[in-house]
Amino acid sequence: MATALACSISRLLQVCVDEAHCVSEWGHSFRPAYLRLGHILKTVLQPRRILALTATATMPTEACIAQVLGIPTDGIVRDSPVRDNLRLQGDGHSLVSVLPLSQVGVDVFFHATPPAQLAPRCPVVAALLAAKTRCFKGCHKVSMAKLVEAGNMSSSMAMHQLSRLAYHREIHFEVSRAKALSWQVLRPPPEGGVPALAQVMTQRLLQLEALELRRIDVLYSIMAGAAAAADQEAFIRASVPPYFDSPQAMPSFPQGGPPPPVEEPIGTFKTVRGFLMEQRGRMEGRPPMSATAWRKCGLWGKFTKTDFRWIVKAARVEISRADREEAARVALEGPRASSSAAATSKAGPAKRQKRG
């Protein structure tokens, strides 16, 4: 490929290698092609100049980049890693701060000391008890959101304190595989309180989600339209510029491509309901359905002509319906359990009197 490229162009004036530290610093996403850059540049492309850019190279990394790409020592320009035009500051008007991803839930098992005795000297245990966790066979189940709210601490601080307790063999804990985005309220919102702020943030995230889905649909429409067109290159050249040049927030579909996805409410609801019923046993934690489960469900081939937002809506409706049914079942079993306990307590003295 490099030889064909060299034959098709004259000698290049300049080749720019961005993120040049990847030539030296090998990570989980390392691609061996980086190591072949130097050989291709010297023997095949032979540009007049090579410009390698990086903002994170240490001195050893810098030397490796220069060696691989053939850059002389006098051609290296190194600036201060903390430049004068960079500032770390807050505007004082932010209401929330985005925290790192955290586990959705935590299961805690106590060993040596009861939690009530640990709570006075361990804030995370006090938060665990204040959150009114469910305890089943010695396992305290708590959502991370309730834990950090009850303890007024970050999720990372809660995990650090739990790890310390586990190190001293007071507890052992297990975290859920599912993770969720965390937010910290920096100061009370001026109007409507936290519920109003949560509503605004939810609407904003939904808009971003809809925009991301529309971009995927537009890209699919362009590719599908090109596949059906007589002149594929002409179709792509005519369809791509309007996507980038349009002032509309929501990009429109290209002319001549497949139409926008349509809603199929009946089939969608039936399929999503069947999938959720099949996965019901895995819906104990929150969120009710993890992204991993959705990706592996294998039903997406049925929805190539369906707007994904409709699938999300169907899932929410089905999950809400299941939650209502579960709440109704618990409410119905509550009086029955109380009646059974009362009947047992009344029958006990009568039996004892008979025996007496």
Coordinates of C-alpha atoms in Angstrom, one line a residue:
M1 CA 0.0 0.0 0.0
A2 CA 2.9 2.4 0.9
T3 CA 4.6 1.6 -2.5
A4 CA 1.4 2.3 -4.4
L5 CA 1.0 5.6 -2.5
A6 CA 4.5 6.6 -3.3
C7 CA 4.1 5.9 -7.0
S8 CA 0.9 7.9 -7.2
I9 CA 2.2 11.1 -5.6
S10 CA 5.3 13.3 -6.0
R11 CA 7.7 13.8 -3.1
L12 CA 5.7 15.1 -0.1
L13 CA 6.6 18.5 1.3
Q14 CA 5.8 17.5 4.9
V15 CA 4.4 14.6 6.9
C16 CA 2.8 15.3 10.3
V17 CA 2.6 12.6 13.0
D18 CA 0.2 13.5 15.7
E19 CA 0.3 11.9 19.2
A20 CA 3.8 10.9 18.4
H21 CA 4.4 9.4 21.9
C22 CA 2.5 6.3 20.6
V23 CA 5.7 5.4 18.8
S24 CA 7.4 4.7 22.1
E25 CA 4.7 4.3 24.8
W26 CA 3.1 1.0 24.3
G27 CA -0.3 0.5 25.9
H28 CA -3.3 -1.8 25.6
S29 CA -4.2 -0.1 22.3
F30 CA -0.7 -0.2 20.8
R31 CA -0.5 -0.9 17.1
P32 CA 2.7 -2.2 15.6
A33 CA 2.2 0.1 12.6
Y34 CA 3.7 2.9 14.7
L35 CA 7.1 1.1 14.6
R36 CA 7.0 0.9 10.8
L37 CA 6.5 4.6 10.4
G38 CA 10.2 5.4 10.4
H39 CA 11.0 2.8 7.8
I40 CA 8.1 3.9 5.5
L41 CA 9.0 7.6 5.8
K42 CA 12.7 7.0 5.0
T43 CA 12.5 4.5 2.2
V44 CA 9.1 5.0 0.6
L45 CA 7.5 8.4 1.1
Q46 CA 10.7 10.3 1.7
P47 CA 9.1 13.6 2.7
R48 CA 11.2 16.8 2.8
R49 CA 10.1 17.5 6.4
I50 CA 8.7 15.4 9.3
L51 CA 6.7 17.1 12.0
A52 CA 6.0 15.0 15.1
L53 CA 3.7 16.4 17.8
T54 CA 3.0 15.3 21.3
A55 CA 2.1 17.0 24.6
T56 CA 2.9 14.2 27.0
A57 CA 6.4 12.9 26.0
T58 CA 9.0 12.4 28.7
M59 CA 12.7 12.7 27.9
P60 CA 13.2 9.0 27.2
T61 CA 10.1 9.0 25.0
E62 CA 11.3 12.0 23.1
A63 CA 14.6 10.3 22.4
C64 CA 12.8 7.2 21.1
I65 CA 10.5 9.3 18.8
A66 CA 13.5 11.0 17.3
Q67 CA 15.3 7.7 16.7
V68 CA 12.3 6.0 15.1
L69 CA 11.3 8.9 12.9
G70 CA 14.8 10.0 12.1
I71 CA 14.6 13.5 13.6
P72 CA 17.9 15.1 14.5
T73 CA 18.7 16.5 17.9
D74 CA 18.7 20.1 16.7
G75 CA 15.2 19.6 15.3
I76 CA 13.6 19.0 18.7
V77 CA 11.6 21.8 20.2
R78 CA 10.6 21.3 23.8
D79 CA 8.2 23.6 25.7
S80 CA 7.2 23.7 29.3
P81 CA 4.7 21.0 30.2
V82 CA 2.7 23.6 32.2
R83 CA 2.3 26.4 29.8
D84 CA 1.4 30.0 30.8
N85 CA -1.8 30.0 28.8
L86 CA -3.3 27.1 30.8
R87 CA -5.3 27.8 33.9
L88 CA -7.0 25.6 36.4
Q89 CA -9.9 27.5 37.9
G90 CA -13.6 27.4 38.6
D91 CA -16.1 30.1 37.6
G92 CA -18.0 29.9 40.9
H93 CA -21.3 29.4 39.0
S94 CA -21.2 25.6 38.4
L95 CA -24.0 23.7 40.1
V96 CA -22.8 20.2 39.6
S97 CA -19.5 18.4 39.0
V98 CA -19.1 15.2 37.0
L99 CA -17.4 12.4 39.0
P100 CA -15.8 9.2 37.6
L101 CA -17.8 6.2 36.8
S102 CA -18.7 4.2 39.9
Q103 CA -20.3 0.8 40.6
V104 CA -24.0 0.8 40.8
G105 CA -24.3 -1.3 44.0
V106 CA -22.2 -2.8 46.8
D107 CA -22.7 -6.0 48.9
V108 CA -21.1 -5.8 52.3
F109 CA -20.5 -8.8 54.7
F110 CA -19.4 -8.1 58.3
H111 CA -17.1 -10.6 60.1
A112 CA -15.6 -9.7 63.5
T113 CA -17.4 -6.6 64.7
P114 CA -21.2 -5.8 64.3
P115 CA -21.9 -2.8 62.1
A116 CA -23.5 -0.9 64.9
Q117 CA -20.2 -1.0 66.8
L118 CA -18.1 0.0 63.8
A119 CA -20.4 2.9 62.8
P120 CA -19.1 5.5 65.4
R121 CA -15.5 5.2 64.1
C122 CA -16.2 4.3 60.4
P123 CA -18.2 6.9 58.4
V124 CA -18.9 4.5 55.6
V125 CA -20.5 2.0 58.0
A126 CA -22.6 4.7 59.5
A127 CA -23.7 5.7 56.0
L128 CA -24.5 2.1 55.3
L129 CA -26.8 1.9 58.3
A130 CA -28.3 5.3 57.6
A131 CA -29.2 4.3 54.1
K132 CA -31.5 1.5 55.5
T133 CA -29.9 -1.2 53.5
R134 CA -31.5 -4.6 52.8
C135 CA -29.8 -7.4 54.8
F136 CA -30.2 -11.0 53.6
K137 CA -28.3 -13.8 55.2
G138 CA -25.6 -11.4 56.5
C139 CA -25.3 -9.5 53.2
H140 CA -26.0 -5.8 53.3
K141 CA -27.0 -4.7 49.8
V142 CA -26.9 -0.9 49.1
S143 CA -26.8 1.2 46.0
M144 CA -23.8 3.5 45.6
A145 CA -26.1 6.5 45.2
K146 CA -27.8 5.9 48.6
L147 CA -24.5 5.2 50.3
V148 CA -22.8 8.4 49.2
E149 CA -25.9 10.5 49.9
A150 CA -26.2 9.1 53.4
G151 CA -22.5 9.6 54.1
N152 CA -22.1 12.9 52.3
M153 CA -19.0 11.5 50.6
S154 CA -17.8 10.7 47.1
S155 CA -18.0 7.2 45.6
S156 CA -14.2 6.9 45.6
M157 CA -14.0 7.8 49.3
A158 CA -16.6 5.2 50.1
M159 CA -14.7 2.6 48.2
H160 CA -11.4 3.6 49.9
Q161 CA -13.0 3.2 53.4
L162 CA -14.5 -0.2 52.4
S163 CA -11.1 -1.3 51.2
R164 CA -9.5 -0.3 54.5
L165 CA -12.1 -2.3 56.4
A166 CA -11.5 -5.3 54.2
Y167 CA -7.7 -4.9 54.7
H168 CA -8.2 -5.2 58.5
R169 CA -10.5 -8.2 57.9
E170 CA -13.6 -6.5 59.4
I171 CA -15.6 -7.0 56.2
H172 CA -15.4 -8.2 52.7
F173 CA -17.4 -6.6 50.0
E174 CA -18.4 -7.2 46.4
V175 CA -19.3 -4.5 43.8
S176 CA -21.6 -4.8 40.9
R177 CA -20.3 -5.1 37.4
A178 CA -22.6 -2.4 36.1
K179 CA -21.3 1.2 36.4
A180 CA -23.1 4.5 36.4
L181 CA -22.2 8.1 35.8
S182 CA -22.0 10.1 39.1
W183 CA -22.7 13.7 39.8
Q184 CA -21.9 15.9 42.8
V185 CA -24.1 18.9 43.6
L186 CA -21.7 21.7 44.4
R187 CA -24.3 24.2 45.6
P188 CA -28.1 24.3 45.9
P189 CA -29.8 25.3 42.6
P190 CA -31.4 28.8 42.9
E191 CA -34.8 27.7 41.6
G192 CA -36.7 24.4 41.9
G193 CA -34.0 22.7 44.0
V194 CA -32.3 19.5 43.0
P195 CA -35.4 17.9 41.3
A196 CA -35.6 20.8 38.8
L197 CA -31.9 20.5 38.2
A198 CA -32.1 16.8 37.7
Q199 CA -35.0 17.3 35.2
V200 CA -32.9 19.8 33.2
M201 CA -29.9 17.5 33.1
T202 CA -32.0 14.6 32.1
Q203 CA -33.5 16.5 29.2
R204 CA -30.0 17.6 28.1
L205 CA -28.7 14.0 28.2
L206 CA -31.7 12.8 26.2
Q207 CA -31.1 15.4 23.6
L208 CA -27.4 14.3 23.3
E209 CA -28.5 10.7 23.0
A210 CA -31.0 11.5 20.3
L211 CA -28.4 13.5 18.4
E212 CA -25.9 10.6 18.6
L213 CA -28.5 8.1 17.4
R214 CA -29.5 10.4 14.5
R215 CA -25.8 10.7 13.5
I216 CA -25.5 6.9 13.3
D217 CA -28.7 6.7 11.3
V218 CA -27.5 9.4 8.9
L219 CA -24.2 7.6 8.4
Y220 CA -26.1 4.4 7.7
S221 CA -28.3 6.1 5.2
I222 CA -25.4 7.6 3.3
M223 CA -23.6 4.2 3.1
A224 CA -26.8 2.3 2.1
G225 CA -27.6 5.0 -0.5
A226 CA -24.1 4.8 -1.9
A227 CA -24.4 1.0 -2.1
A228 CA -27.6 1.3 -4.2
A229 CA -26.4 4.2 -6.4
A230 CA -24.9 3.8 -9.8
D231 CA -22.1 6.2 -9.0
Q232 CA -21.2 5.5 -5.4
E233 CA -18.4 8.2 -5.1
A234 CA -20.7 10.9 -6.6
F235 CA -23.5 10.0 -4.1
I236 CA -21.1 10.2 -1.1
R237 CA -19.6 13.5 -2.3
A238 CA -23.1 15.0 -2.7
S239 CA -24.4 13.6 0.7
V240 CA -21.5 14.3 3.1
P241 CA -21.0 18.1 2.8
P242 CA -24.6 19.0 3.8
Y243 CA -24.1 17.0 7.0
F244 CA -21.1 19.1 8.0
D245 CA -22.3 22.4 6.6
S246 CA -25.9 22.3 7.9
P247 CA -26.6 24.8 10.8
Q248 CA -29.4 22.5 12.1
A249 CA -28.7 20.9 15.5
M250 CA -30.3 17.6 14.3
P251 CA -28.8 16.5 10.9
S252 CA -31.1 15.6 8.1
F253 CA -31.1 12.5 6.0
P254 CA -29.5 12.6 2.6
Q255 CA -31.6 12.8 -0.5
G256 CA -31.7 9.5 -2.3
G257 CA -30.7 7.5 0.7
P258 CA -33.0 5.2 2.7
P259 CA -35.8 7.0 4.6
P260 CA -35.5 7.7 8.3
P261 CA -36.3 4.7 10.6
V262 CA -40.0 4.2 11.2
E263 CA -41.7 3.2 14.4
E264 CA -43.1 -0.3 14.8
P265 CA -44.8 -0.1 18.2
I266 CA -46.6 -3.5 18.2
G267 CA -43.7 -5.7 17.2
T268 CA -41.2 -3.6 19.2
F269 CA -43.2 -3.9 22.4
K270 CA -43.7 -7.7 22.0
T271 CA -40.0 -8.3 21.3
V272 CA -38.7 -6.1 24.1
R273 CA -41.2 -7.6 26.6
G274 CA -40.1 -11.1 25.7
F275 CA -36.5 -10.1 26.1
L276 CA -37.1 -8.5 29.5
M277 CA -39.1 -11.4 30.7
E278 CA -36.2 -13.7 29.7
Q279 CA -33.7 -11.5 31.6
R280 CA -36.0 -10.9 34.6
G281 CA -33.7 -12.9 36.9
R282 CA -30.8 -10.6 36.1
M283 CA -32.6 -7.3 36.9
E284 CA -32.0 -7.2 40.6
G285 CA -29.5 -4.3 40.5
R286 CA -29.8 -0.9 39.0
P287 CA -29.9 0.1 36.2
P288 CA -32.5 -2.6 35.4
M289 CA -30.8 -3.7 32.2
S290 CA -27.1 -3.1 31.8
A291 CA -25.6 -2.0 28.4
T292 CA -23.7 -5.4 28.2
A293 CA -27.0 -7.3 28.4
W294 CA -28.5 -5.2 25.6
R295 CA -25.5 -5.6 23.4
K296 CA -25.5 -9.4 23.7
C297 CA -29.2 -9.9 23.4
G298 CA -29.1 -10.8 19.7
L299 CA -32.4 -9.1 18.7
W300 CA -31.1 -6.1 16.9
G301 CA -31.4 -7.6 13.4
K302 CA -35.2 -7.3 13.8
F303 CA -35.0 -3.5 14.3
T304 CA -33.0 -2.3 11.3
K305 CA -36.0 -0.2 10.3
T306 CA -37.0 1.0 13.7
D307 CA -36.0 4.2 15.5
F308 CA -33.8 3.1 18.4
R309 CA -35.5 5.8 20.6
W310 CA -38.7 3.8 20.2
I311 CA -37.0 0.7 21.5
V312 CA -35.8 2.7 24.6
K313 CA -39.3 3.9 25.1
A314 CA -40.7 0.4 24.9
A315 CA -38.1 -0.8 27.4
R316 CA -38.9 2.0 29.9
V317 CA -42.7 1.3 29.6
E318 CA -42.1 -2.5 30.1
I319 CA -39.8 -1.9 33.1
S320 CA -42.2 0.5 34.7
R321 CA -45.1 -2.0 34.2
A322 CA -43.0 -4.7 35.8
D323 CA -42.1 -2.4 38.8
R324 CA -45.8 -1.6 39.3
E325 CA -46.8 -5.2 39.2
E326 CA -44.0 -6.0 41.8
A327 CA -45.1 -3.1 44.0
A328 CA -48.7 -4.3 43.8
R329 CA -47.7 -7.9 44.7
V330 CA -45.7 -6.7 47.7
A331 CA -48.6 -4.5 48.9
L332 CA -51.0 -7.5 48.5
E333 CA -48.8 -9.9 50.3
G334 CA -48.2 -7.5 53.2
P335 CA -51.8 -7.7 54.6
R336 CA -51.8 -11.5 54.0
A337 CA -48.6 -11.9 55.9
S338 CA -50.0 -9.8 58.8
S339 CA -53.2 -11.8 58.8
S340 CA -51.3 -15.1 58.9
A341 CA -49.1 -13.8 61.8
A342 CA -52.1 -12.7 63.7
A343 CA -53.9 -16.0 63.1
T344 CA -50.8 -17.9 64.3
S345 CA -50.5 -15.8 67.5
K346 CA -54.2 -16.4 68.3
A347 CA -54.0 -20.1 67.6
G348 CA -50.9 -20.5 69.8
P349 CA -52.6 -19.9 73.2
A350 CA -55.6 -22.0 72.2
K351 CA -53.4 -25.0 71.4
R352 CA -51.5 -24.5 74.6
Q353 CA -54.8 -24.4 76.6
K354 CA -55.9 -27.6 75.0
R355 CA -52.7 -29.3 75.8
G356 CA -52.9 -27.9 79.4

